Structures are given as C-alpha cells and as structure tokens.
Tab-separated table of C-alpha atoms and ligand atoms in Angstrom:
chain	number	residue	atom	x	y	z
A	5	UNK	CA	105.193	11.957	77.537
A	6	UNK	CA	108.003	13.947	79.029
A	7	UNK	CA	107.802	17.465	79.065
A	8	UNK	CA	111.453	19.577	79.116
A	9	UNK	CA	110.744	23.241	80.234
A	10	UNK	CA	108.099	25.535	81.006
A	11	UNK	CA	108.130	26.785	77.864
A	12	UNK	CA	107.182	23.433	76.470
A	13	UNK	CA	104.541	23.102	79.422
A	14	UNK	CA	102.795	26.128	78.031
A	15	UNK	CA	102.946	24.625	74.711
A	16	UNK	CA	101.639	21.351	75.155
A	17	UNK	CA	98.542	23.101	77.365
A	18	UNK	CA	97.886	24.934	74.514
A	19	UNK	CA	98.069	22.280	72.042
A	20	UNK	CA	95.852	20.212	74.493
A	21	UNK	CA	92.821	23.007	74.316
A	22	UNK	CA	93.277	23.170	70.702
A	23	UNK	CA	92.921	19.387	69.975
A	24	UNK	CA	89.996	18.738	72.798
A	25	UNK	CA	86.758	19.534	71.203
A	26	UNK	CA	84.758	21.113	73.743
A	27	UNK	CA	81.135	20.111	74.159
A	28	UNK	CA	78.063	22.881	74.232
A	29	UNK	CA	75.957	21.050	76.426
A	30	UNK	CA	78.322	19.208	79.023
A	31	UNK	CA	80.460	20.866	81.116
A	32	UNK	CA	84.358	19.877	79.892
A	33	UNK	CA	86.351	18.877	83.336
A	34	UNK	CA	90.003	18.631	83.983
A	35	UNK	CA	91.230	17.209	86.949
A	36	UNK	CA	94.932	17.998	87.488
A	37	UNK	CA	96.809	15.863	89.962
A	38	UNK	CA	100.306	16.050	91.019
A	39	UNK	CA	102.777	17.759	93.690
A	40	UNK	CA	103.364	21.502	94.645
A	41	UNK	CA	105.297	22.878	91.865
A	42	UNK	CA	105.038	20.380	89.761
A	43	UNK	CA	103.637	22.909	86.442
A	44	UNK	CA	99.916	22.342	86.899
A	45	UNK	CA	99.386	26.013	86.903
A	46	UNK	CA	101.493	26.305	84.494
A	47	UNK	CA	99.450	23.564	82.094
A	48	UNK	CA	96.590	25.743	82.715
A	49	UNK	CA	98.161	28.876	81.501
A	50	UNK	CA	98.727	27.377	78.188
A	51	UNK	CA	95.971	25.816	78.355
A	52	UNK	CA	93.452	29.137	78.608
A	53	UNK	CA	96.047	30.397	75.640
A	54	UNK	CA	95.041	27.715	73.567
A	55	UNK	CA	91.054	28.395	74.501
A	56	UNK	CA	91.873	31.920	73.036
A	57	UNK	CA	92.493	33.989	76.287
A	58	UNK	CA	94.776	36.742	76.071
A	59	UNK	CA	94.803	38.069	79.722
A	60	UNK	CA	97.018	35.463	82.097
A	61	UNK	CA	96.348	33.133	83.803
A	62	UNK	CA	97.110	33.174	87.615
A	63	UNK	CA	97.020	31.555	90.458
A	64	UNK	CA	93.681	31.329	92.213
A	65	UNK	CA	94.981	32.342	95.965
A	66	UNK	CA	94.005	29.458	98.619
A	67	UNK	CA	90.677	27.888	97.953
A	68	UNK	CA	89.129	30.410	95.872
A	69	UNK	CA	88.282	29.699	92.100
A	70	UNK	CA	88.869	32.335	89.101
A	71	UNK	CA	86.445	32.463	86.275
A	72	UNK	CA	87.745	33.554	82.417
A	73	UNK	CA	85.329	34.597	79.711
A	74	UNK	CA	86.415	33.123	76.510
A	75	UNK	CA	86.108	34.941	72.868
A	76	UNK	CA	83.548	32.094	71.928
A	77	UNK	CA	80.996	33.079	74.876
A	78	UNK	CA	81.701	30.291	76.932
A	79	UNK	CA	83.628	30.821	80.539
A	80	UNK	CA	86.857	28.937	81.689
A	81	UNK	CA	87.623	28.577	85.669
A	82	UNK	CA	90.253	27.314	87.486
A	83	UNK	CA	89.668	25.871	90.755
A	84	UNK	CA	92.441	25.429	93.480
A	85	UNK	CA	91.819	23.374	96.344
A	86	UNK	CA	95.172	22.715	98.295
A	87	UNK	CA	94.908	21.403	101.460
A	88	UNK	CA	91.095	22.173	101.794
A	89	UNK	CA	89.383	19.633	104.315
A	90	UNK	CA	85.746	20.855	103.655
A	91	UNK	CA	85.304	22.789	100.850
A	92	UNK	CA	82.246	24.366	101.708
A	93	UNK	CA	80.589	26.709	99.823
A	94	UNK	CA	83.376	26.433	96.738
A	95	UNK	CA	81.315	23.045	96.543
A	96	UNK	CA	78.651	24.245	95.204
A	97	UNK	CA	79.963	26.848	93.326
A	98	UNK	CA	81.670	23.873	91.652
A	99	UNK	CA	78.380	21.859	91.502
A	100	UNK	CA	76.689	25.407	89.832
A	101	UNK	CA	79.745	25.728	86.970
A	102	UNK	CA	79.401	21.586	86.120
A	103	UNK	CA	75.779	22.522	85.284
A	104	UNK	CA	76.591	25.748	83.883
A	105	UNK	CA	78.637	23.943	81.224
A	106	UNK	CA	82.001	25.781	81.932
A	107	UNK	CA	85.312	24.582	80.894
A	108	UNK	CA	86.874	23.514	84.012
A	109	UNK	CA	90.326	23.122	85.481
A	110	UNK	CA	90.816	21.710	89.243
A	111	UNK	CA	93.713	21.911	91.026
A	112	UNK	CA	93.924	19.535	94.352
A	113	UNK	CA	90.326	17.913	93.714
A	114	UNK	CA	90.779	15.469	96.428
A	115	UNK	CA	88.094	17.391	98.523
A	116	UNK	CA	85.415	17.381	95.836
A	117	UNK	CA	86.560	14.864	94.118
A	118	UNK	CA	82.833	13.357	94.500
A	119	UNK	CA	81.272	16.489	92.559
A	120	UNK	CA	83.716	15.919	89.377
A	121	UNK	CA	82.004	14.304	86.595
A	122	UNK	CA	83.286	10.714	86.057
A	123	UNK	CA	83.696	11.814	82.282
A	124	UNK	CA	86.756	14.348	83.129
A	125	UNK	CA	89.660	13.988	81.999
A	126	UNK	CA	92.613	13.590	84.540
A	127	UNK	CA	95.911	14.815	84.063
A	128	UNK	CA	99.218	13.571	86.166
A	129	UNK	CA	102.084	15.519	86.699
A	130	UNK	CA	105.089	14.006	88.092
A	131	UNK	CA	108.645	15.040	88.676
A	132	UNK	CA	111.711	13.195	86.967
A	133	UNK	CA	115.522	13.407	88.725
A	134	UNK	CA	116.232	16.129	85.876
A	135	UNK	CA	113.491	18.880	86.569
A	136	UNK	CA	111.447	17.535	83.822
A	137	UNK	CA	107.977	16.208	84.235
A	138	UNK	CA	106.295	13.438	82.743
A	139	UNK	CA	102.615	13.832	81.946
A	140	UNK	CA	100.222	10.761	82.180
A	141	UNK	CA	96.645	11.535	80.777
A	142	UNK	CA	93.776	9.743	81.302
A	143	UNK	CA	90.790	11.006	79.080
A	144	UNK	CA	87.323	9.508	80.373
A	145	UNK	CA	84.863	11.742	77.786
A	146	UNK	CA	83.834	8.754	76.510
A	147	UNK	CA	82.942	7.058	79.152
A	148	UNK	CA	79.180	5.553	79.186
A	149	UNK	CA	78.292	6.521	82.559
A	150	UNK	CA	78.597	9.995	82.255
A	151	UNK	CA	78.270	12.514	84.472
A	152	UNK	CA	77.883	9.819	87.018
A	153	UNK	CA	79.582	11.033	90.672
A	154	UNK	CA	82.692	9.283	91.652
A	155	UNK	CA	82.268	7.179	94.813
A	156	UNK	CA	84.009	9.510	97.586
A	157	UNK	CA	86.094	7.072	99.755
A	158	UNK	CA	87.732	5.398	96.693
A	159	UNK	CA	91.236	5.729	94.604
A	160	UNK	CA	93.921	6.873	97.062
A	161	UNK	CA	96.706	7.808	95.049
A	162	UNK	CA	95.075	11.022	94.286
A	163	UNK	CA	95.460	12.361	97.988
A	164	UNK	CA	97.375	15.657	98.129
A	165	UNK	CA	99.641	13.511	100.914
A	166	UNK	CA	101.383	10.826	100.621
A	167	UNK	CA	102.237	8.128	102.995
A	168	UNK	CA	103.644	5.694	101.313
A	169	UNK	CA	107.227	4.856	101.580
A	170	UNK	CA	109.060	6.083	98.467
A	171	UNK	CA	112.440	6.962	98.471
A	172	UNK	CA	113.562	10.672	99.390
A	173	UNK	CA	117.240	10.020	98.561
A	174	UNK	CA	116.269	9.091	95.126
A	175	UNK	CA	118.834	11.077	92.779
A	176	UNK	CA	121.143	11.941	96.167
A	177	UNK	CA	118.900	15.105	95.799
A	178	UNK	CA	116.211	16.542	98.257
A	179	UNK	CA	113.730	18.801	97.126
A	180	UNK	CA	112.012	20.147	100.593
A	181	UNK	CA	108.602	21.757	100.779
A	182	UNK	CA	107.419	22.796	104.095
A	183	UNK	CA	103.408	24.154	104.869
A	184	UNK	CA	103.695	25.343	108.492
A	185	UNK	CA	99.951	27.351	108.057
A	186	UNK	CA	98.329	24.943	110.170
A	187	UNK	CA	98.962	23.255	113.607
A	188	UNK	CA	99.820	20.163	111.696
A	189	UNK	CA	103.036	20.655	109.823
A	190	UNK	CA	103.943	19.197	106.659
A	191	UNK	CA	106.911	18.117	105.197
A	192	UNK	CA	107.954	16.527	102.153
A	193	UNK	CA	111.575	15.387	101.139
A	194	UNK	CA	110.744	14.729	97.804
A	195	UNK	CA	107.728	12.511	97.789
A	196	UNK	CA	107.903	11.431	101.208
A	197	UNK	CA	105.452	13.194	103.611
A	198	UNK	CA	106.146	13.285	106.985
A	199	UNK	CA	103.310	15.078	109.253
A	200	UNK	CA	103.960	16.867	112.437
A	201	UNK	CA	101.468	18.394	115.068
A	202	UNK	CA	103.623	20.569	116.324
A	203	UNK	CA	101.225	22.623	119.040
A	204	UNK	CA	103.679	24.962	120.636
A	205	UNK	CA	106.628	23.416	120.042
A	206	UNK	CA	107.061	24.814	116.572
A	207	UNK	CA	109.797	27.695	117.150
A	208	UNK	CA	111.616	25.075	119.180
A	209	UNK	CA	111.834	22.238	117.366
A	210	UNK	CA	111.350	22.547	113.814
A	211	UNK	CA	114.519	23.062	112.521
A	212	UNK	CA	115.122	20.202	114.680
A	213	UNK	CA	112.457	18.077	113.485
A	214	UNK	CA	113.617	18.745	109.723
A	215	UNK	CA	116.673	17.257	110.661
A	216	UNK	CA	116.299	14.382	112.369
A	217	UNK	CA	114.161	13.315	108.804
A	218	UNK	CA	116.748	14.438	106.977
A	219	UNK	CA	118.896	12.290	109.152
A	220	UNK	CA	116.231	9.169	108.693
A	221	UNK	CA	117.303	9.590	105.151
A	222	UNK	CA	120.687	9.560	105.352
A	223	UNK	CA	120.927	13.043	104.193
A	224	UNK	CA	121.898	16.456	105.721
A	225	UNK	CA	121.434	20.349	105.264
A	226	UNK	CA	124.010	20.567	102.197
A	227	UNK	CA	121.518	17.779	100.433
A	228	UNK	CA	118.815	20.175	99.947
A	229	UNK	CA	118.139	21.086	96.460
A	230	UNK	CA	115.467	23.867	96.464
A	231	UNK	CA	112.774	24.655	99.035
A	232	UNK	CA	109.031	25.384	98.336
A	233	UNK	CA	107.064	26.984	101.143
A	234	UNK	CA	103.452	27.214	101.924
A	235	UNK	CA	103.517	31.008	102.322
A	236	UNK	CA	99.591	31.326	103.541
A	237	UNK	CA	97.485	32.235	104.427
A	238	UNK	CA	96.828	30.503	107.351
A	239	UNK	CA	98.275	30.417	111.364
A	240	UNK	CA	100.343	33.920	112.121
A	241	UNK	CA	102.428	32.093	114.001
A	242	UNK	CA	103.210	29.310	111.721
A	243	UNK	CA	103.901	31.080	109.043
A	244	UNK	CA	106.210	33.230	110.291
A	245	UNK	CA	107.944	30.469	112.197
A	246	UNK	CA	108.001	28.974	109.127
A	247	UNK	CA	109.301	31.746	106.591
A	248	UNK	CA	112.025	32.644	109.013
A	249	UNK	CA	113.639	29.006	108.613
A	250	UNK	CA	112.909	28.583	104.641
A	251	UNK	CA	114.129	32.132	104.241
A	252	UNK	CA	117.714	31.641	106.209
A	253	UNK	CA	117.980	27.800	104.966
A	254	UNK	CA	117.745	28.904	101.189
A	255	UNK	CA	120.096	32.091	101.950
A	256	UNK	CA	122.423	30.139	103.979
A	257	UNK	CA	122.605	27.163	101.850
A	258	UNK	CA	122.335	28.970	98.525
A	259	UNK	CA	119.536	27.367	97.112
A	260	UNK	CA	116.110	28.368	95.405
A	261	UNK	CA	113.265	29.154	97.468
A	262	UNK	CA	109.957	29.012	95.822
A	263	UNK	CA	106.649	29.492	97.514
A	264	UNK	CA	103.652	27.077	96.766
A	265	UNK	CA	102.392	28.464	93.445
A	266	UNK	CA	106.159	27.875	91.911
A	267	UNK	CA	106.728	31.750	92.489
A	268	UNK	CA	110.374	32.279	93.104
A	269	UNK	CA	111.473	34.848	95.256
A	270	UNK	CA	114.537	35.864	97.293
A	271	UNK	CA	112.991	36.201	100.639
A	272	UNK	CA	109.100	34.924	101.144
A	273	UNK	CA	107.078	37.038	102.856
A	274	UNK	CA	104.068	35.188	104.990
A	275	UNK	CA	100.742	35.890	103.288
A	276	UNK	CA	98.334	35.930	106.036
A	277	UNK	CA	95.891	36.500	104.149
A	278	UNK	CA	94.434	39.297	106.705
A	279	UNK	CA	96.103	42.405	108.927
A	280	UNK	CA	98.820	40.931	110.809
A	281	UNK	CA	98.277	43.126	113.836
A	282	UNK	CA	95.879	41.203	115.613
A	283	UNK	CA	96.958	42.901	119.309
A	284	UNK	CA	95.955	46.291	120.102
A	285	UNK	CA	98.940	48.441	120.932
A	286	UNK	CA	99.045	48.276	124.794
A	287	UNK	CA	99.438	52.028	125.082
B	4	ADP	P1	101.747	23.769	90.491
B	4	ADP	O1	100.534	24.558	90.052
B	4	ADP	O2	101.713	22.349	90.054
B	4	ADP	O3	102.005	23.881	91.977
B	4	ADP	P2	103.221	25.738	88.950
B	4	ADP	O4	102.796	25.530	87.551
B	4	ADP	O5	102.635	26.887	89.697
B	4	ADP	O6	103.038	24.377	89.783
B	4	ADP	O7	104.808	25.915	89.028
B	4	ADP	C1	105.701	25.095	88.343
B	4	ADP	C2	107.083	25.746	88.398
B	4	ADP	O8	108.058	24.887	87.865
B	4	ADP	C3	107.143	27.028	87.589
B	4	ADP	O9	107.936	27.969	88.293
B	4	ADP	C4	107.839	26.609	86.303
B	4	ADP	O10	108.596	27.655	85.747
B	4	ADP	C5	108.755	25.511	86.801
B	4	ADP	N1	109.083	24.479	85.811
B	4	ADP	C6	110.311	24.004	85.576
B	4	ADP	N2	110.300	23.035	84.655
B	4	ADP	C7	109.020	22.852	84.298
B	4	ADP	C8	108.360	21.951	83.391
B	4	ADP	N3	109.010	21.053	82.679
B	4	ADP	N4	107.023	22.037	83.310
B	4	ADP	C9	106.345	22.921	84.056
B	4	ADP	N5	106.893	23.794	84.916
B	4	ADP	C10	108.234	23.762	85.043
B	5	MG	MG1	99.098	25.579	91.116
C-alpha cells in the first residue's frame, strides 16, 4: 500500500487503531521498522488519534518512552529506541507495560526485539524515488504461539543499519543522513550505510570522508537531496562537528535539513542533552 503525504499517513494510522480490535487481557504490540524519517512517528500520531487521544503525539527524545492515557482507561506508549546498544532499564519498563496490557508502539526495536511478543504486529516503512512510502504490514495476533519471545540473534533485516549493498544513486538522488553523536559515525546515502570511527579525526576529515563516498557513488555535493541529522544528544564534540557541516551543506547547497525526528529547521542546533559548559571558566 502506498501512502502519498503526511496527511494521508495520519489517516491511515488512524484508520489502523480504529479497525484493530484491541484485546483487554493481552498487551496489543506494534513494532515499527523502517529508516530515519521515514513517517513512523508520524503513523503513531494518527494512530493515538484514532485510539481517541486528543493531546499530540511527540517524539519520545532518545531512548526514553512516553505513556498516553486513553478515554477508555487503558494507556498507550510509544517507545523509541534509536541506536540503543543496551537498553537497560527501558527493558524492563518494556517487559512491565507487555504485562500491564498497554497498547504499544516501538520505534527501533532491534535492541529488545527479544522482549516483543511474537504476536505483534510489525509495520514497514520504506521510501519510494517520489517521497512517498510504501507500507508493508505483517499482523501476527493470531499467531498460536503467543506471547512466545522472539529468538534474539535471528531476522537481520530489521537492524537499524544496513550493510548490504543497495544502490545510493538509485533515482540520481541522494538523500544524506549523518549521526556524528558517537565516536562511530554514521552515514547513509540513501540506504547505504557506511560506518566511520572517526576518533579525533572528525573536524579534519569528515567533510572529506562524505566525499570520497559520495565519490564511490559516482555522485557529488550538488547530488544531495535533503539532509537529516542526528542532532543528540550524545558526544559535545560530535555533534557540534557535526551540525556545523549539515548546517553550511544545506545553506550552501539549498537543500532541506531535517533533524532525526523529521523536524525541519533552518539551522539545527546540537541537543546535548545536558549543559554544554563542561569546563570551568579558567579565571
Ligand atoms: P520517523 O519517526 O520514521 O523517523 P517521522 O514520522 O518523525 O519519521 O517524520 C517523517 C517526516 O516525513 C515528517 O516530517 C513528514 O511530514 C514527512 N513526510 C513526507 N511524506 C510523508 C509520507 N508519505 N508519510 C509520512 N511522512 C511523510
Ligand atoms: Mg520517529
């Protein structure tokens, strides 16, 4: 199924929580897979609509989950796991809401993928060449082994990185997304994923590094399409490495610069997600 707009993203999420009878004694889990940007948020804001919420829906920042009571007594939350090795306590938190019999929406599951219920129902986002996105659902409520963990190690196409070799010059258009909030810095050129640890060479040789993959593709600055940037929190140092090249690449080149909820914005400022003044004055 191809979905056109936002608009008609909010719509179908709505639509989807109107026609899924939810159960009163198992928890009802969504797993939402697909790439940064590509509407999942924006399937759960129509999707809490359709549940009868009136507040919005927003982002859960970095790791942390957001809980919405519903008009009918039972609680919605919306889990958002991106690029979280060990999720920690959240796990259990997740573990607590399964049993708890909320309606639940996870974003980036890969982590906890082995928590999830094998009776959830998994949505796929992907991209098409036009900016619309096709949806590919995969209901498992009636599976017989409910509730049953999923073995950990298995089905790789839902990690959050790709490897595999598709083609970034699909379309003649490159959509780049950059996360510079750890020492190992990711790229993407549409769905290829290039990985980086950069160490101390990151001032030095990113812009560099972007275009020699650029270059690997055949492609060059004036390719770029629209940038998406992993504003934080996470390293000082990378993100403000990394907000000062996204920020003068989408000026200079006149493209959009979103950061890695879909927000768009003009200039991204680095969420550090603490005070940035980590040195005391030295007088
Ligand atoms: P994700 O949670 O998958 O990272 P978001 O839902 O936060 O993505 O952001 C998706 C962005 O893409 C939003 O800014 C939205 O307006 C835009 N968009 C454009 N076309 C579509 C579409 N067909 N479906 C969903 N979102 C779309
Ligand atoms: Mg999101």
């Amino acid at each position: 199924m191809i979905i056109k707009s936002e608009q008609e993203m909010l719509e179908f999420g709505e639509k989807f929580a109107q026609s899924m009878a939810t159960d009163k004694t198992a928890a009802t889990v969504i797993e939402l897979i697909g790439d940064v940007g590509a509407g999942k948020t924006t399937f759960v804001r129509g999707f809490a609509r359709g549940l009868g919420l009136t507040s919005e829906v927003t982002s859960p920042s970095f790791t942390i989950s957001k809980s919405y009571a519903l008009p009918d007594g039972k609680t919605l939350t919306h889990y958002d796991f991106y690029r979280l090795n060990d999720p920690g306590l959240m796990a259990d938190d997740l573990k607590e809401k399964i049993k708890d019999n909320h309606i639940i929406v996870v974003e980036w599951a890969n982590s906890i993928k082995n928590i999830l219920p094998k009776n959830r129902t998994i949505i796929k986002i992907t991209y098409n060449d036009d900016g619309a996105r096709e949806m590919n659902i995969e209901d498992n409520r009636n599976s017989t082994i409910e509730g049953l963990p999923e073995a950990a190690a298995e089905d790789e196409r839902r990690s959050p990185v790709k490897t595999g070799a598709t083609d970034a010059t699909r379309n003649g258009t490159i959509r780049l997304f950059l996360d510079t909030s750890t020492p190992t810095t990711i790229l993407k050129l549409n769905d290829q994923t290039y990985e980086w640890n950069s160490g101390h060479d990151l001032a030095e040789k990113l812009l560099q590094f972007i275009h020699d993959k650029l270059t690997e593709n055949n492609k060059d600055w004036q390719d770029l399409t629209e940038i998406t940037f992993m504003s934080g929190p996470g390293s000082f140092t990378g993100l403000r490495i990394g907000a000062t090249i996204v920020n003068t690449l989408a000026h200079e080149l006149q493209i959009p610069l979103y950061d890695h909820h879909g927000e768009k914005h003009k200039i991204i400022l680095p969420d550090y997600g603490r005070g940035a003044n980590i040195s005391q004055p030295k007088k």
